Short mmCIF file of C-alpha atoms in Angstrom, two decimals:
data_model
loop_
_atom_site.label_atom_id
_atom_site.label_comp_id
_atom_site.label_asym_id
_atom_site.label_seq_id
_atom_site.Cartn_x
_atom_site.Cartn_y
_atom_site.Cartn_z
CA MET E 1 90.32 89.53 84.88
CA ARG E 2 91.99 87.75 81.94
CA LYS E 3 95.19 87.61 83.96
CA LEU E 4 93.41 86.19 87.02
CA ILE E 5 91.81 83.45 84.90
CA TYR E 6 95.23 82.74 83.39
CA PHE E 7 96.86 82.49 86.84
CA ILE E 8 94.12 80.18 88.14
CA ALA E 9 94.37 78.01 85.01
CA ARG E 10 98.14 77.80 85.42
CA ALA E 11 97.84 76.99 89.12
CA LEU E 12 95.38 74.18 88.29
CA ARG E 13 97.66 72.88 85.54
CA ASN E 14 100.64 72.89 87.92
CA MET E 15 98.59 70.92 90.44
CA ARG E 16 97.59 68.43 87.75
CA GLN E 17 101.19 68.05 86.60
CA SER E 18 102.51 67.30 90.10
CA PRO E 19 99.71 65.23 91.67
CA PHE E 20 101.96 63.74 94.35
CA LEU E 21 103.26 67.06 95.66
CA CYS E 22 99.83 68.62 95.36
CA THR E 23 98.34 65.77 97.41
CA ALA E 24 101.13 66.16 99.97
CA ALA E 25 100.42 69.89 100.39
CA VAL E 26 96.64 69.39 100.60
CA SER E 27 97.05 66.50 103.08
CA THR E 28 99.38 68.53 105.28
CA VAL E 29 96.90 71.39 105.49
CA MET E 30 94.08 68.90 106.07
CA VAL E 31 95.82 67.03 108.90
CA ALA E 32 96.90 70.26 110.59
CA LEU E 33 93.39 71.68 110.38
CA VAL E 34 91.67 68.48 111.53
CA ILE E 35 93.79 68.65 114.69
CA LEU E 36 92.93 72.33 115.04
CA ALA E 37 89.21 71.63 114.44
CA PHE E 38 89.16 68.94 117.13
CA PHE E 39 90.94 71.20 119.52
CA ALA E 40 88.47 74.02 118.81
CA MET E 41 85.57 71.57 119.22
CA VAL E 42 86.86 70.40 122.62
CA VAL E 43 87.38 73.99 123.83
CA LEU E 44 83.94 75.07 122.59
CA ASN E 45 82.20 72.13 124.26
CA ILE E 46 84.05 72.64 127.52
CA GLU E 47 82.99 76.30 127.38
CA GLN E 48 79.45 75.10 126.85
CA LEU E 49 79.87 72.81 129.85
CA THR E 50 81.15 75.66 132.03
CA ARG E 51 78.20 77.80 130.96
CA THR E 52 75.90 75.02 132.21
CA TRP E 53 77.84 74.80 135.44
CA SER E 54 77.79 78.55 135.91
CA GLN E 55 73.97 78.50 135.98
CA GLU E 56 74.39 76.95 139.41
CA VAL E 57 76.11 80.08 140.65
CA GLN E 58 73.52 81.74 142.86
CA VAL E 59 73.12 83.35 146.28
CA THR E 60 70.64 82.01 148.81
CA ALA E 61 69.45 84.60 151.34
CA TYR E 62 67.68 83.25 154.42
CA PHE E 63 65.07 85.46 156.09
CA ALA E 64 65.48 86.15 159.81
CA ALA E 65 61.69 85.93 160.15
CA VAL E 66 59.15 84.60 157.71
CA PRO E 67 57.89 87.61 155.73
CA GLY E 68 54.31 88.14 154.70
CA ALA E 69 53.50 87.35 151.06
CA ASP E 70 53.44 91.08 150.11
CA ASP E 71 56.70 91.79 151.91
CA ALA E 72 58.41 88.81 150.27
CA ARG E 73 57.22 89.97 146.84
CA GLN E 74 58.42 93.53 147.51
CA ILE E 75 61.85 92.45 148.78
CA ALA E 76 62.23 90.05 145.86
CA SER E 77 61.37 92.75 143.34
CA GLN E 78 63.86 95.15 144.98
CA ILE E 79 66.63 92.57 144.61
CA ARG E 80 65.52 91.74 141.07
CA ALA E 81 66.23 95.40 140.23
CA PHE E 82 69.96 94.90 141.01
CA PRO E 83 71.89 95.10 137.72
CA GLU E 84 73.73 91.84 138.51
CA VAL E 85 70.56 89.83 139.18
CA SER E 86 68.67 87.89 136.54
CA ASP E 87 66.03 86.17 138.68
CA VAL E 88 64.81 85.92 142.27
CA ASP E 89 62.79 82.98 143.51
CA TYR E 90 60.99 83.02 146.88
CA THR E 91 60.76 79.78 148.86
CA ASN E 92 58.46 79.76 151.88
CA PRO E 93 59.10 77.37 154.84
CA ARG E 94 56.55 74.86 153.55
CA GLN E 95 58.14 74.73 150.10
CA ALA E 96 61.58 74.43 151.74
CA TYR E 97 60.29 71.47 153.76
CA ASP E 98 58.91 69.76 150.63
CA LYS E 99 62.16 70.26 148.73
CA PHE E 100 64.18 68.95 151.66
CA LYS E 101 61.92 65.94 151.99
CA HIS E 102 62.19 65.23 148.30
CA ARG E 103 65.96 65.49 148.48
CA LEU E 104 66.12 63.09 151.41
CA GLY E 105 64.31 60.47 149.33
CA GLU E 106 64.19 57.17 151.23
CA ASP E 107 65.52 58.85 154.37
CA ALA E 108 62.59 61.27 154.49
CA ASP E 109 61.26 59.49 157.58
CA VAL E 110 63.80 61.42 159.68
CA LEU E 111 61.45 64.36 159.28
CA GLU E 112 58.61 62.59 160.97
CA GLY E 113 57.33 64.50 163.97
CA MET E 114 58.89 67.76 162.78
CA LYS E 115 56.76 70.80 162.05
CA LYS E 116 56.35 71.52 158.37
CA ASP E 117 57.46 75.13 158.74
CA PHE E 118 60.64 74.69 160.79
CA LEU E 119 62.91 75.69 157.90
CA PRO E 120 63.53 79.37 157.20
CA ALA E 121 62.04 81.20 154.24
CA SER E 122 64.62 82.14 151.60
CA LEU E 123 65.30 83.87 148.30
CA SER E 124 67.27 82.08 145.60
CA ILE E 125 69.05 84.84 143.65
CA SER E 126 70.37 83.97 140.19
CA LEU E 127 72.89 86.24 138.50
CA GLN E 128 73.27 87.49 134.96
CA GLU E 129 75.85 85.38 133.05
CA ARG E 130 78.52 88.10 133.01
CA PHE E 131 78.23 88.54 136.83
CA ARG E 132 78.59 84.83 137.62
CA ASN E 133 82.03 85.40 139.07
CA ARG E 134 83.68 86.30 142.35
CA VAL E 135 83.32 90.06 141.87
CA GLY E 136 79.66 89.84 140.86
CA ILE E 137 78.76 87.58 143.81
CA LYS E 138 80.71 89.80 146.23
CA THR E 139 78.85 92.94 145.08
CA VAL E 140 75.44 91.30 145.52
CA VAL E 141 76.34 89.68 148.88
CA GLU E 142 77.68 92.98 150.31
CA ARG E 143 74.48 94.73 149.36
CA LEU E 144 72.33 91.93 150.87
CA ARG E 145 74.35 91.97 154.12
CA GLN E 146 73.11 95.48 154.77
CA ASP E 147 69.52 94.29 154.55
CA PRO E 148 68.22 93.47 158.08
CA HIS E 149 65.58 91.05 156.67
CA PHE E 150 68.25 88.39 156.12
CA SER E 151 69.96 86.37 158.83
CA ASP E 152 72.25 84.28 156.65
CA LEU E 153 73.68 84.26 153.11
CA ARG E 154 75.05 81.19 151.32
CA TYR E 155 77.12 81.12 148.13
CA ALA E 156 79.80 78.78 146.77
CA GLN E 157 82.90 80.94 147.21
CA ASP E 158 85.47 78.10 147.04
CA TRP E 159 83.82 76.53 144.07
CA LEU E 160 83.83 79.90 142.30
CA VAL E 161 87.58 80.35 142.81
CA LYS E 162 88.24 76.95 141.25
CA PHE E 163 85.75 77.57 138.47
CA GLU E 164 87.39 80.87 137.53
CA ALA E 165 90.87 79.34 137.64
CA PHE E 166 89.64 76.58 135.33
CA LEU E 167 88.13 79.09 132.89
CA ALA E 168 91.34 81.15 132.86
CA LEU E 169 93.39 78.01 132.23
CA LEU E 170 91.04 77.00 129.42
CA HIS E 171 91.36 80.38 127.71
CA VAL E 172 95.12 80.67 128.09
CA GLY E 173 95.57 77.02 127.10
CA GLY E 174 93.29 77.54 124.10
CA VAL E 175 95.22 80.56 122.85
CA VAL E 176 98.67 79.04 123.47
CA LEU E 177 97.88 75.59 122.07
CA GLY E 178 95.84 76.95 119.16
CA GLY E 179 98.64 79.40 118.31
CA PHE E 180 101.22 76.65 118.55
CA LEU E 181 99.17 74.35 116.31
CA LEU E 182 98.73 77.13 113.75
CA PHE E 183 102.43 77.93 113.80
CA ALA E 184 103.36 74.26 113.43
CA ALA E 185 100.85 73.92 110.57
CA LEU E 186 102.31 76.98 108.85
CA PHE E 187 105.83 75.61 109.21
CA ILE E 188 104.88 72.21 107.77
CA VAL E 189 102.76 73.68 104.97
CA SER E 190 105.49 76.16 104.06
CA ASN E 191 108.05 73.35 103.86
CA THR E 192 105.77 71.14 101.78
CA ILE E 193 105.19 74.00 99.35
CA LYS E 194 108.94 74.62 99.31
CA LEU E 195 109.31 71.03 98.09
CA THR E 196 106.84 71.66 95.27
CA LEU E 197 108.74 74.80 94.30
CA PHE E 198 112.05 72.99 94.50
CA ALA E 199 110.70 70.35 92.11
CA ARG E 200 109.84 73.17 89.68
CA ARG E 201 113.00 75.23 90.07
CA ASP E 202 113.90 74.61 86.41
CA GLU E 203 110.56 75.97 85.32
CA LEU E 204 110.99 79.01 87.58
CA GLU E 205 114.46 79.64 86.15
CA VAL E 206 113.30 79.34 82.54
CA MET E 207 110.33 81.57 83.31
CA ALA E 208 112.67 84.28 84.58
CA LEU E 209 115.05 83.88 81.63
CA VAL E 210 112.34 84.30 79.01
CA GLY E 211 111.19 87.56 80.60
CA GLY E 212 108.69 86.62 83.29
CA THR E 213 108.25 89.47 85.77
CA PRO E 214 108.40 88.62 89.50
CA GLY E 215 104.63 89.02 89.75
CA PHE E 216 104.01 86.79 86.74
CA ILE E 217 106.28 84.08 88.12
CA LYS E 218 105.09 84.17 91.72
CA THR E 219 101.34 84.77 91.42
CA PRO E 220 100.39 81.30 90.08
CA PHE E 221 102.29 79.70 92.96
CA LEU E 222 100.47 81.93 95.44
CA VAL E 223 97.15 81.01 93.80
CA GLU E 224 98.18 77.35 93.89
CA GLY E 225 99.05 77.59 97.60
CA ALA E 226 95.74 79.30 98.36
CA LEU E 227 93.77 76.70 96.34
CA GLN E 228 95.56 73.80 98.02
CA GLY E 229 94.95 75.43 101.40
CA ALA E 230 91.27 75.94 100.65
CA VAL E 231 90.85 72.32 99.48
CA GLY E 232 92.78 71.12 102.57
CA GLY E 233 90.56 73.28 104.80
CA GLY E 234 87.39 71.98 103.12
CA LEU E 235 88.52 68.36 103.49
CA ALA E 236 89.47 68.97 107.12
CA LEU E 237 85.96 70.30 107.72
CA LEU E 238 84.36 67.26 106.06
CA LEU E 239 86.62 64.82 107.87
CA SER E 240 86.11 66.34 111.30
CA TYR E 241 82.35 66.53 110.69
CA GLY E 242 82.30 62.85 109.68
CA PHE E 243 84.31 61.91 112.75
CA PHE E 244 82.04 64.03 114.93
CA GLN E 245 78.89 62.53 113.42
CA PHE E 246 79.93 58.89 113.59
CA TYR E 247 82.09 58.78 116.68
CA LEU E 248 82.23 61.84 118.93
CA LYS E 249 78.53 62.61 119.00
CA GLU E 250 77.69 59.20 120.45
CA ASP E 251 80.66 58.12 122.51
CA LEU E 252 81.92 61.41 123.90
CA SER E 253 78.42 62.57 124.73
CA HIS E 254 77.98 59.61 127.12
CA LEU E 255 81.00 60.89 128.98
CA LEU E 256 80.09 64.55 128.91
CA ILE E 257 76.38 64.25 129.62
CA ALA E 258 77.43 62.85 133.00
CA SER E 259 79.24 66.17 133.52
CA GLY E 260 76.14 68.19 132.71
CA VAL E 261 76.46 68.99 129.02
CA GLY E 262 73.18 68.52 127.17
CA LYS E 263 74.76 67.40 123.89
CA ILE E 264 78.03 67.67 122.03
CA GLU E 265 77.99 70.48 119.46
CA PHE E 266 79.95 70.63 116.18
CA LEU E 267 81.73 73.87 115.24
CA PRO E 268 79.27 76.73 114.59
CA PRO E 269 78.96 77.95 110.95
CA LEU E 270 81.29 80.92 111.44
CA TRP E 271 83.97 78.62 112.82
CA GLN E 272 83.47 76.25 109.88
CA LEU E 273 84.03 79.13 107.46
CA SER E 274 87.03 80.24 109.52
CA LEU E 275 88.52 76.75 109.20
CA VAL E 276 88.42 76.91 105.37
CA ALA E 277 89.66 80.52 105.47
CA THR E 278 92.52 79.45 107.78
CA GLY E 279 93.46 76.71 105.30
CA THR E 280 93.48 79.24 102.46
CA ALA E 281 95.59 81.66 104.52
CA LEU E 282 97.99 78.86 105.51
CA GLY E 283 98.52 77.90 101.86
CA LEU E 284 98.91 81.51 100.78
CA ILE E 285 101.34 82.49 103.55
CA GLY E 286 103.20 79.18 103.20
CA SER E 287 103.68 79.82 99.46
CA PHE E 288 104.67 83.41 100.08
CA LEU E 289 107.35 82.45 102.61
CA SER E 290 108.73 79.69 100.37
CA LEU E 291 108.76 81.91 97.29
CA ARG E 292 110.60 84.62 99.18
CA LYS E 293 113.33 82.19 100.15
CA LEU E 294 113.52 80.07 97.02
CA VAL E 295 112.85 82.37 94.09
CA ARG E 296 115.48 84.98 93.47
CA ILE E 297 114.87 86.65 90.13
CA MET M 1 123.87 97.49 69.58
CA ILE M 2 125.61 96.10 72.66
CA GLN M 3 128.20 98.28 74.40
CA ILE M 4 130.34 96.97 77.21
CA TYR M 5 132.58 99.26 79.24
CA ASN M 6 135.24 98.17 81.76
CA LEU M 7 133.23 95.11 82.72
CA THR M 8 134.61 93.22 85.71
CA LYS M 9 133.09 90.30 87.58
CA SER M 10 134.69 88.85 90.68
CA TYR M 11 133.25 85.89 92.57
CA GLN M 12 136.13 85.91 95.06
CA LYS M 13 138.20 88.76 96.39
CA ASP M 14 141.43 88.06 94.51
CA ALA M 15 140.15 86.20 91.44
CA SER M 16 138.16 87.88 88.65
CA ALA M 17 136.16 85.84 86.17
CA LEU M 18 136.15 88.90 83.86
CA LYS M 19 138.63 91.78 84.00
CA ASP M 20 138.03 95.25 82.61
CA LEU M 21 136.36 94.14 79.37
CA THR M 22 135.38 96.81 76.85
CA LEU M 23 133.80 96.06 73.48
CA ARG M 24 131.01 96.95 71.03
CA ILE M 25 128.83 94.54 69.12
CA PRO M 26 126.82 96.21 66.33
CA LYS M 27 123.25 95.20 65.56
CA GLY M 28 123.02 92.13 63.28
CA ASP M 29 126.53 90.92 64.05
CA PHE M 30 127.45 87.25 64.45
CA VAL M 31 130.08 86.93 67.17
CA TYR M 32 131.86 83.90 68.59
CA ILE M 33 133.13 84.13 72.13
CA THR M 34 135.84 81.58 72.54
CA GLY M 35 138.56 80.55 74.92
CA PRO M 36 139.52 77.67 77.20
CA SER M 37 137.41 76.49 80.12
CA GLY M 38 137.34 79.14 82.86
CA ALA M 39 138.19 81.93 80.41
CA GLY M 40 135.01 83.84 81.31
CA LYS M 41 132.77 83.03 78.30
CA SER M 42 129.76 81.91 80.31
CA THR M 43 130.23 84.72 82.84
CA LEU M 44 130.11 87.29 80.03
CA LEU M 45 126.89 85.78 78.66
CA LYS M 46 125.31 85.59 82.13
CA LEU M 47 126.08 89.27 82.61
CA LEU M 48 124.51 90.01 79.22
CA TYR M 49 121.22 88.34 80.11
CA ALA M 50 121.45 89.75 83.66
CA ALA M 51 121.57 86.44 85.49
CA GLU M 52 124.59 87.96 87.26
CA LYS M 53 125.40 91.52 88.28
CA PRO M 54 128.81 92.94 87.36
CA THR M 55 131.25 93.91 90.10
CA ARG M 56 132.22 96.96 88.04
CA GLY M 57 131.49 98.37 84.60
CA GLN M 58 128.47 98.98 82.39
CA ILE M 59 126.46 97.03 79.83
CA LEU M 60 124.29 99.01 77.43
CA ILE M 61 121.76 97.32 75.16
CA ASP M 62 120.36 99.76 72.59
CA GLY M 63 121.63 102.57 74.81
CA LYS M 64 119.89 101.35 77.96
CA ASN M 65 122.06 100.53 80.92
CA LEU M 66 121.35 96.97 82.01
CA THR M 67 123.34 97.29 85.21
CA ARG M 68 121.02 99.95 86.62
CA MET M 69 117.73 98.21 85.90
CA ASN M 70 115.33 96.72 88.47
CA THR M 71 114.00 93.16 88.09
CA LYS M 72 110.89 94.29 86.20
CA LYS M 73 112.90 96.23 83.60
CA ILE M 74 115.36 93.35 83.29
CA ALA M 75 112.39 91.07 82.55
CA MET M 76 111.36 93.46 79.75
CA VAL M 77 114.89 93.36 78.25
CA ARG M 78 114.91 89.56 78.42
CA ARG M 79 111.72 89.52 76.32
CA ARG M 80 113.89 90.77 73.44
CA LEU M 81 116.57 88.14 74.03
CA GLY M 82 116.66 84.50 72.97
CA ILE M 83 118.84 82.30 75.14
CA VAL M 84 120.13 78.82 74.29
CA PHE M 85 122.02 76.64 76.77
CA GLN M 86 124.28 73.63 76.44
CA ASP M 87 121.91 71.63 78.68
CA PHE M 88 118.84 72.96 76.75
CA LYS M 89 116.87 73.92 79.92
CA LEU M 90 113.59 72.57 78.56
CA ILE M 91 110.77 71.90 81.01
CA ASN M 92 110.35 68.14 81.02
CA THR M 93 106.80 68.20 82.40
CA ARG M 94 105.58 70.31 79.48
CA SER M 95 105.01 69.24 75.90
CA ILE M 96 107.19 70.52 73.06
CA PHE M 97 104.40 72.91 72.05
CA GLU M 98 104.14 74.26 75.61
CA ASN M 99 107.92 74.65 75.90
CA VAL M 100 108.15 76.70 72.72
CA ALA M 101 105.03 78.66 73.61
CA PHE M 102 106.45 79.56 77.03
CA PRO M 103 108.12 82.92 76.13
CA LEU M 104 104.96 84.03 74.28
CA GLU M 105 102.81 82.97 77.23
CA VAL M 106 105.02 85.06 79.51
CA GLN M 107 104.49 88.04 77.20
CA GLY M 108 100.72 87.58 77.41
CA LYS M 109 100.18 86.90 73.69
CA LYS M 110 96.77 85.75 72.53
CA ARG M 111 96.18 82.06 72.02
CA TYR M 112 95.75 82.11 68.21
CA GLU M 113 98.92 84.18 67.87
CA VAL M 114 100.82 81.74 70.12
CA SER M 115 99.65 78.70 68.14
CA SER M 116 100.65 80.14 64.78
CA LYS M 117 104.07 81.42 65.95
CA VAL M 118 104.92 78.18 67.75
CA TYR M 119 104.03 76.15 64.68
CA GLN M 120 106.18 78.41 62.47
CA ALA M 121 109.14 78.18 64.88
CA LEU M 122 108.88 74.38 65.09
CA LYS M 123 108.58 74.16 61.31
CA HIS M 124 111.69 76.29 60.99
CA VAL M 125 113.72 73.80 63.07
CA GLY M 126 112.03 70.87 61.28
CA LEU M 127 110.23 69.44 64.29
CA GLU M 128 106.64 70.55 63.76
CA HIS M 129 105.51 66.92 63.83
CA LYS M 130 106.83 66.49 67.41
CA LEU M 131 104.76 69.20 69.05
CA LYS M 132 102.77 66.81 71.22
CA LYS M 133 105.86 64.95 72.46
CA TYR M 134 107.74 65.67 75.68
CA PRO M 135 111.44 66.70 75.83
CA LEU M 136 112.67 63.40 77.26
CA GLU M 137 111.13 61.56 74.29
CA LEU M 138 113.50 63.40 71.90
CA SER M 139 117.20 62.99 71.09
CA GLY M 140 119.79 65.52 72.32
CA GLY M 141 119.98 67.20 68.90
CA GLU M 142 116.20 67.45 68.70
CA GLN M 143 116.02 68.90 72.21
CA GLN M 144 118.55 71.58 71.26
CA ARG M 145 116.53 72.41 68.13
CA ILE M 146 113.47 72.80 70.36
CA ALA M 147 115.49 75.10 72.66
CA ILE M 148 116.47 77.16 69.59
CA ALA M 149 112.84 77.26 68.44
CA ARG M 150 111.91 78.55 71.90
CA ALA M 151 114.60 81.24 71.63
CA LEU M 152 113.56 82.25 68.09
CA VAL M 153 109.78 82.18 68.56
CA ILE M 154 109.82 85.77 69.86
CA ASP M 155 111.94 87.06 66.90
CA PRO M 156 114.67 88.17 69.33
CA GLN M 157 116.93 91.15 68.71
CA ILE M 158 119.81 89.22 70.25
CA LEU M 159 120.33 85.48 70.48
CA ILE M 160 122.73 84.35 73.20
CA ALA M 161 123.94 80.76 72.99
CA ASP M 162 126.22 79.19 75.59
CA GLU M 163 128.01 76.14 74.12
CA PRO M 164 124.87 75.13 72.21
CA THR M 165 126.58 72.26 70.39
CA GLY M 166 128.78 71.12 73.28
CA ASN M 167 126.91 67.85 73.75
CA LEU M 168 126.01 67.16 70.12
CA ASP M 169 127.38 65.11 67.20
CA PRO M 170 129.21 66.94 64.35
CA GLU M 171 126.29 66.37 61.94
CA VAL M 172 123.79 67.81 64.38
CA THR M 173 126.19 70.71 65.01
CA LEU M 174 125.98 71.58 61.30
CA GLU M 175 122.17 71.64 61.46
CA ILE M 176 122.23 73.84 64.55
CA MET M 177 124.71 76.26 62.96
CA ASP M 178 122.43 76.54 59.91
CA LEU M 179 119.62 77.62 62.23
CA PHE M 180 121.81 80.32 63.81
CA LYS M 181 122.96 81.55 60.40
CA SER M 182 119.42 81.83 59.11
CA ALA M 183 118.37 83.73 62.26
CA ASN M 184 121.32 86.06 61.74
CA ALA M 185 120.30 86.55 58.10
CA ARG M 186 116.90 87.73 59.37
CA GLY M 187 118.64 90.46 61.43
CA THR M 188 119.15 88.82 64.82
CA THR M 189 122.44 89.58 66.54
CA ILE M 190 124.08 86.28 67.51
CA LEU M 191 126.49 85.82 70.43
CA LEU M 192 127.75 82.26 70.55
CA ALA M 193 130.13 80.98 73.21
CA THR M 194 132.14 77.94 72.13
CA HIS M 195 135.55 76.38 72.51
CA ASP M 196 135.03 74.39 69.28
CA ARG M 197 137.77 75.77 66.96
CA GLU M 198 136.56 73.52 64.14
CA MET M 199 133.16 75.22 64.16
CA ILE M 200 134.77 78.65 63.91
CA ARG M 201 136.95 77.42 61.04
CA CYS M 202 133.94 76.08 59.13
CA PHE M 203 131.74 79.14 59.75
CA PRO M 204 134.18 82.02 60.16
CA ARG M 205 132.74 85.11 61.88
CA ARG M 206 133.97 87.81 64.25
CA THR M 207 135.69 85.99 67.15
CA LEU M 208 136.37 87.35 70.63
CA SER M 209 138.99 85.27 72.42
CA LEU M 210 139.02 85.37 76.20
CA ASP M 211 141.64 84.03 78.54
CA HIS M 212 141.66 84.36 82.32
CA GLY M 213 138.83 86.85 82.08
CA GLN M 214 140.58 89.17 79.65
CA LEU M 215 139.96 89.85 75.97
CA VAL M 216 143.11 88.61 74.26
CA GLU M 217 141.95 88.80 70.64
CA ASP M 218 139.12 90.40 68.63
CA ARG M 219 139.41 88.89 65.18
CA MET M 220 137.23 90.10 62.29
CA PHE M 221 136.31 88.15 59.14
#
């Protein structure tokens, strides 16, 4: 414990003695993590957007003949028992007419003279979130096709293909770009810390010559790297939150609400903690890599 | 006691900085290592404080073989050595007090012990009033006295000095030599590399003369 306090005190003193290099290291971590935080925020919000879109994924089954109320209830409850299905909503011809009329708006007069029950009765079948994909839809549709009550089934197959391709691209892009950003951040942080070590090479040499063990010499620099990383991570969090609060929340939401997102979300608490932890890890690994190359005792 | 057997150090394939050197330095001795530039003086000292590894041969300090030690054991040996350089090697961002306290800090000594020993060491070199200053605020002679205080603060068994007066005036050289002599009188073995013949004439002690990496003379007084 005494040693740990000593190492932290020495790391803090080193940071105080080289304010410029310390600021450079903290700023590098901060800038790298702000970029990463924005990227994560964009990916998370697009994921949120796709979740909203995916609620639209449903199958509409049209009855061949209008069922009685009991039959409709029974058929609906049978379909509701499918593991892929989350909800089934029955629409009788009259309700279908009203919806259609409402949708036509000012052009509703085209319906004049038509009977109010000319549209078929239908079931709107919503799927559980994990089955809102091609395979899930196909399973449900194949099962419904064997049911003689239905004359027609409608589902957005083409849209689903595009939606899934978009999701795959988002995930692959997220992993590749996020990984690249992290790697770039590590490279920059490691080089900045190398500069701080280079500026202290005399101290490192003297430390070794007066009997400092490798652990004694290296640990304060590792602690310093971790502290700088943590401060950089914390500042990145504050900065991205400020930017989110004063700019993104208002302006970007106008754009995204048009696409169906309710509101723009900031990073969830676990992600916020991860950001600071990533900063700490970046500083620690950056210091470790630099020490390995620069300090030969 | 330092024992050196068949010590050879080659930086290049055909040229050896030290060739097949064998010698013994008893505890408490005061030894000059002299010779022209490139004779191998600094190489010998670097091998003694394990900043370099020999190409061949053995170095034993108090019977322990330095050439077979890992970095942690070498660090423990260095805690019993005081080292003084021509360019002082003080840390310019640390105060005089912090510079002298550095070896004690490395050894994990308690704060009150550090303060008292540092003050004694600075008093011994006559610079106790400068403890709050920084190295670059002092003259060359004062900086070397601080470097000696740093070497002596741990009461070393062996003090290794590489051209410690090379950059200093003759008057300052006398002061520095007095410090080495008093350390030697307290039982510290002194190894001092110099090419200053005048210094050896004024303070005659055992002198090892090197030339082209070989011991050409071992003169006793």
